Amino acid sequence: MHELSICQSMIRIVDSTMEQHPGAKLQKIFLEIGKGATIEPILLKDAFAIVTSGGPYEGAELVIDEIPIVGKCRDCGESFRYEEIAFGCPNCDSRSVSIESGLELNIKQLEIDEANGGTKT
Amino acid sequence: MTKVDIERKIQDENDRIAAGNRRTFTDAGVLVLNIISSPGSGKTTLLESTLDRIAGEMNVLVIEGDVSTERDMDRVRARGAGGIQINTGGGCHLSAGMIAEVLGGLDLESADIVFIENVGNLICPSTYDLGEDVRMVLLSTTEGDDKPMKYPAIFLEASLAILNKIDLLEHLPFDIEKVQKEIEVLNPNCEILRLSALKGDGMDAWIDWIRAKIAEKKGSS
Ligand SMILES: Nc1nc2c(ncn2[C@@H]2O[C@H](COP(=O)(O)OP(=O)(O)O)[C@@H](O)[C@H]2O)c(=O)[nH]1
Ligand SMILES: [Mg+2]
Ligand SMILES: [Zn+2]
């Protein structure tokens, strides 16, 4: 599946941020992943461990905030949390529901250790 | 410990390249379709029988995405399409960058339509915008009628769903009305066509759909 290539895109973003903090050690990457985003957190963590093994990011932790799927009925305006990407308003039976969240694939924040060999800027 | 805020979509870079592809396609006035399905749903067969009907009337390019081999490219070249093969070497989807790399070698200016046959996979390609006008998903009757609910992501993003292999309907427990309703619920804006790429039923409506979309694209650019 495409966890590996998502992982590589994520690492490119991390690289460009870490360049601003020479010598710092990456500790954690905070991510937001929607439950409907077709990315399995466990597979992403595995891919990250494999890709970073032996390199400067080895041992860094992926902290994944899984965002629930929320749909909003276009007819009655009610919002609902769904276990899966779904269909139908439980309030008014409308078939027309827009997805408000649950498709995210975002990198939010890094936690880095500048003391660990980092140069003060 | 220091926290550094980033707040970016992981797909930012792909989306930026896709936007560039989209500008290139629009400047050339060419309609671009990104065809997504499981392996064996009939993407290449649909291209072959489409080419048999339109190759004399318009200029068709095909970008073939496959893990390996040029077999599908050979099949569409034999029917009069130009284009190029991309081998992803194991990759489960095409990305905007892979498309951008091959655009220089294609004569988009004299083309009317570009079909991109994505790697056979119903999940991964849905995360990658390529810069297409129309994302279309193909679902065939042999795959079972539970697929829209099992793989909703692709149906949410598609603007056209083709239900293929309707010639086999009488032999299979595939409830096509149920599938159509489920797709409509998932995505009320998704158009749905039923056809048999192999036998030809429903192909006329598909060809009409293509002609109308090309006219629309040329009119708008
Ligand atoms: N019965 C039937 N078979 C089809 C139809 N379309 C494609 N096929 C067959 O399905 C198989 C896979 O088709 P292909 O076009 O290679 O699928 P792709 O992997 O999506 O490109 C081939 O054996 C085709 O002949 C159809 O409309 N009806
Ligand atoms: Mg094929
Ligand atoms: Zn409602």
XYZ file of C-alpha atoms and ligand atoms in Angstrom:
372
model
C 0.000 0.000 0.000
C 1.042 3.611 -0.182
C 2.135 4.122 3.431
C 5.736 3.944 2.198
C 5.375 6.788 -0.263
C 3.342 8.871 2.213
C 6.188 8.241 4.650
C 8.735 9.488 2.112
C 6.718 12.675 1.447
C 6.499 13.226 5.194
C 10.265 12.799 5.588
C 10.896 15.403 2.878
C 8.838 17.891 4.917
C 10.723 16.898 8.072
C 14.053 17.338 6.246
C 13.221 20.887 5.215
C 12.287 21.745 8.812
C 15.306 20.039 10.366
C 17.621 22.024 8.079
C 16.595 25.084 10.094
C 17.832 23.381 13.270
C 21.294 22.071 12.481
C 22.539 19.370 14.805
C 19.226 18.919 16.590
C 17.899 15.404 17.151
C 14.378 14.579 16.000
C 12.339 13.061 18.836
C 8.719 13.028 17.730
C 6.554 13.771 14.718
C 2.954 14.742 15.438
C 0.516 13.745 12.722
C -3.205 14.020 12.097
C -4.635 11.136 10.120
C -8.300 10.876 9.286
C -9.964 7.518 9.812
C -11.208 7.710 6.228
C -7.829 8.663 4.742
C -6.907 5.082 3.677
C -3.684 5.175 5.701
C -3.099 2.566 8.375
C -1.209 4.125 11.315
C 0.552 0.850 12.129
C 1.799 0.423 8.571
C 2.957 4.044 8.527
C 4.926 3.504 11.738
C 6.476 0.338 10.310
C 7.410 2.142 7.101
C 8.935 4.998 9.087
C 11.036 2.620 11.210
C 12.326 0.851 8.104
C 13.067 4.009 6.118
C 14.843 5.807 8.978
C 16.821 2.838 10.291
C 20.503 3.720 10.558
C 19.907 7.405 9.719
C 19.576 10.601 11.745
C 15.864 10.075 12.462
C 16.280 6.547 13.772
C 14.242 6.028 16.942
C 12.008 9.070 16.448
C 8.396 8.430 17.382
C 5.319 9.009 15.234
C 2.520 10.385 17.409
C -0.665 9.916 15.436
C -3.893 11.709 16.248
C -6.638 9.767 14.493
C -9.388 12.130 13.379
C -12.895 10.693 13.458
C -15.133 10.793 10.427
C -17.769 13.488 10.829
C -20.557 13.929 8.321
C -22.995 16.806 8.099
C -26.462 16.384 6.654
C -27.058 18.768 3.769
C -30.791 18.717 4.478
C -31.299 19.045 8.237
C -27.835 20.391 9.112
C -27.116 17.865 11.877
C -23.567 16.527 12.254
C -22.740 12.929 13.133
C -19.692 10.872 13.878
C -19.356 7.767 11.727
C -17.270 4.669 12.269
C -16.743 4.374 8.537
C -17.171 6.778 5.686
C -20.912 6.599 5.478
C -24.085 7.574 4.212
C -27.433 8.656 5.224
C -28.467 11.040 8.004
C -29.618 9.173 11.133
C -31.776 12.181 12.032
C -33.866 12.838 8.916
C -32.932 9.895 6.659
C -31.534 12.233 4.020
C -29.037 10.513 1.700
C -27.088 13.708 1.248
C -24.259 13.947 3.758
C -21.063 15.922 3.307
C -17.852 14.774 4.953
C -16.598 17.444 7.345
C -13.545 15.635 8.671
C -11.857 12.266 8.613
C -9.811 12.564 5.409
C -6.838 14.447 6.950
C -3.226 13.605 6.211
C -1.375 16.386 8.019
C 1.959 16.916 9.684
C 1.397 19.213 12.655
C 4.529 19.546 14.701
C 7.984 18.182 15.455
C 9.570 17.706 18.822
C 13.325 18.121 18.615
C 16.187 18.067 21.068
C 18.473 20.999 20.313
C 20.678 20.321 23.352
C 21.630 16.994 21.850
C 24.585 18.285 19.847
C 22.478 21.151 18.524
C 24.082 24.484 17.773
C 22.461 27.504 19.379
C 21.127 30.011 16.883
C 12.877 19.720 24.079
C 11.672 22.198 21.497
C 8.386 22.025 19.628
C 8.392 23.220 16.036
C 5.021 23.851 14.398
C 4.630 22.754 10.792
C 0.897 22.501 9.994
C 1.137 21.140 6.455
C -0.635 18.550 4.386
C 1.661 15.631 3.703
C 0.367 15.708 0.123
C 1.293 19.401 -0.361
C 4.115 18.678 -2.756
C 2.080 16.251 -4.852
C -0.816 18.727 -4.956
C 1.474 21.571 -6.024
C 2.876 19.500 -8.910
C -0.654 18.362 -9.826
C -1.733 22.007 -10.055
C 1.148 22.604 -12.491
C 0.089 19.602 -14.591
C -3.482 20.906 -14.606
C -2.308 24.297 -15.941
C -0.281 22.575 -18.665
C -3.311 20.480 -19.712
C -5.633 23.460 -19.662
C -3.217 25.613 -21.682
C -3.136 22.836 -24.288
C -6.942 22.604 -24.217
C -6.843 18.859 -23.678
C -9.260 16.824 -21.540
C -7.567 14.487 -19.046
C -9.108 11.430 -17.395
C -7.502 9.505 -14.528
C -8.848 5.932 -14.637
C -8.727 4.023 -11.364
C -9.811 0.444 -10.629
C -8.681 -2.889 -9.271
C -6.566 -5.026 -11.609
C -8.736 -6.753 -14.178
C -11.774 -4.433 -14.051
C -11.327 -3.698 -17.736
C -9.443 -0.383 -17.944
C -7.320 -1.409 -20.922
C -10.227 -3.170 -22.619
C -12.301 0.005 -22.255
C -9.468 2.023 -23.816
C -9.244 -0.445 -26.711
C -12.909 -0.395 -27.517
C -13.041 3.387 -27.023
C -10.168 3.809 -29.482
C -11.976 1.592 -31.988
C -14.819 4.099 -31.905
C -13.007 7.463 -31.715
C -9.432 7.050 -32.994
C -10.416 8.225 -36.480
C -12.276 11.250 -35.154
C -9.882 12.616 -32.534
C -6.337 12.569 -31.324
C -5.926 10.310 -28.311
C -2.962 10.005 -25.943
C -2.667 7.335 -23.282
C -0.381 7.389 -20.245
C -0.129 3.810 -19.014
C 0.807 3.300 -15.384
C 1.863 -0.194 -14.475
C 4.130 -1.867 -11.981
C 6.118 -3.351 -14.865
C 5.876 -4.269 -18.587
C 4.642 -2.338 -21.624
C 1.844 -4.788 -22.428
C -1.073 -2.392 -21.941
C 0.754 0.317 -23.904
C 1.248 -2.108 -26.781
C -2.477 -2.917 -26.700
C -3.557 0.728 -27.030
C -0.838 1.627 -29.556
C -2.189 -1.125 -31.756
C -5.526 0.771 -31.763
C -4.029 4.083 -32.829
C -3.229 5.902 -29.596
C 0.007 7.767 -28.938
C 1.417 8.111 -25.486
C 3.852 6.725 -23.024
C 4.298 3.959 -20.481
C 5.272 4.693 -16.867
C 6.569 1.761 -14.862
C 6.335 2.416 -11.151
C 8.684 -0.464 -10.273
C 6.481 -1.820 -7.512
C 4.757 1.457 -6.641
C 1.012 1.066 -6.122
C -0.079 4.367 -7.713
C 0.925 7.126 -10.092
C 1.915 10.446 -8.551
C 1.739 13.971 -9.985
C 5.543 13.990 -10.222
C 5.590 10.865 -12.398
C 3.119 12.516 -14.776
C 5.070 15.806 -14.811
C 8.206 13.917 -15.835
C 6.662 12.519 -19.006
C 4.623 15.543 -20.138
C 7.548 17.064 -22.052
C 7.592 14.043 -24.360
C 3.900 14.266 -25.279
C 2.338 16.386 -27.998
C -0.492 17.756 -25.872
C -1.213 20.647 -28.234
C -2.525 18.396 -30.985
C -4.287 15.978 -28.630
C -8.003 16.132 -27.783
C -7.960 13.754 -24.852
C -5.462 12.054 -22.544
C -6.413 8.853 -20.744
C -4.251 8.002 -17.754
C -4.579 4.322 -16.851
C -3.529 4.279 -13.220
C -1.889 1.286 -11.539
C -4.490 -1.413 -10.817
C -5.481 -0.659 -7.226
C -8.700 0.681 -5.748
C -7.159 2.340 -2.687
C -3.803 4.033 -3.136
C -4.363 6.081 -6.325
C -7.237 7.939 -4.669
C -4.754 9.855 -2.482
C -2.824 11.247 -5.462
C -4.190 14.082 -7.571
C -2.473 13.950 -10.974
C -3.913 17.168 -12.385
C -6.749 15.426 -14.227
C -10.119 16.953 -15.117
C -12.057 13.792 -14.414
C -11.265 11.143 -11.884
C -13.117 8.042 -12.951
C -13.473 4.766 -11.157
C -14.237 1.497 -12.888
C -15.997 -1.260 -11.034
C -16.823 -4.534 -12.753
C -19.594 -6.961 -11.967
C -17.108 -9.759 -11.243
C -15.691 -7.880 -8.239
C -18.785 -8.100 -6.066
C -21.378 -5.487 -5.201
C -19.928 -4.560 -1.789
C -17.061 -2.504 -3.187
C -18.421 1.072 -2.915
C -18.996 0.613 0.811
C -15.680 -1.191 1.322
C -13.605 1.326 -0.625
C -15.550 4.576 -0.239
C -12.581 6.949 -0.588
C -12.305 6.553 -4.338
C -16.052 7.023 -4.861
C -16.010 10.226 -2.802
C -13.417 11.766 -5.114
C -14.630 10.413 -8.454
C -16.754 12.427 -10.840
C -17.569 9.412 -13.014
C -18.130 5.784 -12.070
C -18.289 3.146 -14.796
C -19.926 -0.163 -13.976
C -18.266 -2.545 -16.440
C -18.911 -6.134 -17.585
C -22.685 -5.784 -17.533
C -22.791 -8.589 -20.090
C -22.068 -10.944 -17.164
C -24.863 -9.615 -14.918
C -27.186 -12.549 -15.529
C -24.538 -14.994 -14.304
C -23.470 -13.138 -11.168
C -24.990 -12.188 -7.810
C -24.253 -8.515 -8.482
C -27.077 -6.151 -7.512
C -26.368 -3.283 -9.879
C -29.278 -1.152 -8.622
C -27.920 -1.378 -5.084
C -24.421 -0.418 -6.241
C -25.776 2.547 -8.171
C -27.737 3.757 -5.121
C -24.752 3.390 -2.825
C -22.531 5.396 -5.131
C -25.220 8.080 -5.353
C -25.384 8.260 -1.568
C -21.616 8.448 -1.209
C -21.270 11.116 -3.842
C -24.385 12.713 -5.335
C -22.204 14.508 -7.915
C -20.730 11.326 -9.375
C -22.117 10.411 -12.788
C -22.669 6.702 -13.369
C -22.503 4.769 -16.650
C -23.124 1.060 -17.183
C -21.416 -0.736 -20.019
C -19.632 -3.748 -21.381
C -16.240 -2.758 -22.724
C -15.898 -6.185 -24.284
C -19.327 -6.683 -25.856
C -20.167 -3.037 -26.547
C -23.428 -2.504 -24.646
C -23.575 1.025 -23.259
C -20.517 2.169 -25.220
C -22.489 4.754 -27.234
C -23.479 6.681 -24.109
C -19.849 6.642 -22.955
C -18.596 7.967 -26.297
C -21.257 10.708 -26.187
C -20.113 11.564 -22.677
C -16.504 11.896 -23.918
C -17.518 14.114 -26.849
C -19.526 16.402 -24.581
C -16.692 16.713 -22.045
C -14.134 17.510 -24.743
C -16.413 20.208 -26.149
C -16.883 21.606 -22.645
C -13.129 21.686 -22.002
C -12.327 23.312 -25.340
C -15.028 25.884 -24.781
C -13.644 26.836 -21.391
C -9.953 27.178 -22.243
N -17.106 -10.340 -19.955
C -16.403 -9.217 -19.980
N -15.067 -9.253 -19.816
C -14.395 -8.085 -19.849
C -15.027 -6.831 -20.043
N -14.087 -5.865 -20.006
C -12.908 -6.473 -19.791
N -13.076 -7.817 -19.707
C -12.031 -8.833 -19.483
O -11.454 -8.628 -18.209
C -10.058 -8.982 -18.245
C -9.211 -7.840 -17.728
O -9.321 -6.728 -18.605
P -8.238 -5.569 -18.691
O -8.768 -4.581 -19.650
O -6.884 -6.114 -18.941
O -8.295 -4.991 -17.192
P -7.379 -3.881 -16.472
O -6.418 -4.636 -15.590
O -8.324 -3.058 -15.657
O -6.698 -3.083 -17.532
C -9.759 -9.340 -19.696
O -9.781 -10.740 -19.805
C -10.893 -8.701 -20.462
O -11.200 -9.377 -21.652
C -16.458 -6.844 -20.220
O -17.103 -5.797 -20.410
N -17.083 -8.048 -20.184
Mg -4.663 -2.610 -17.838
Zn -30.594 15.145 8.149
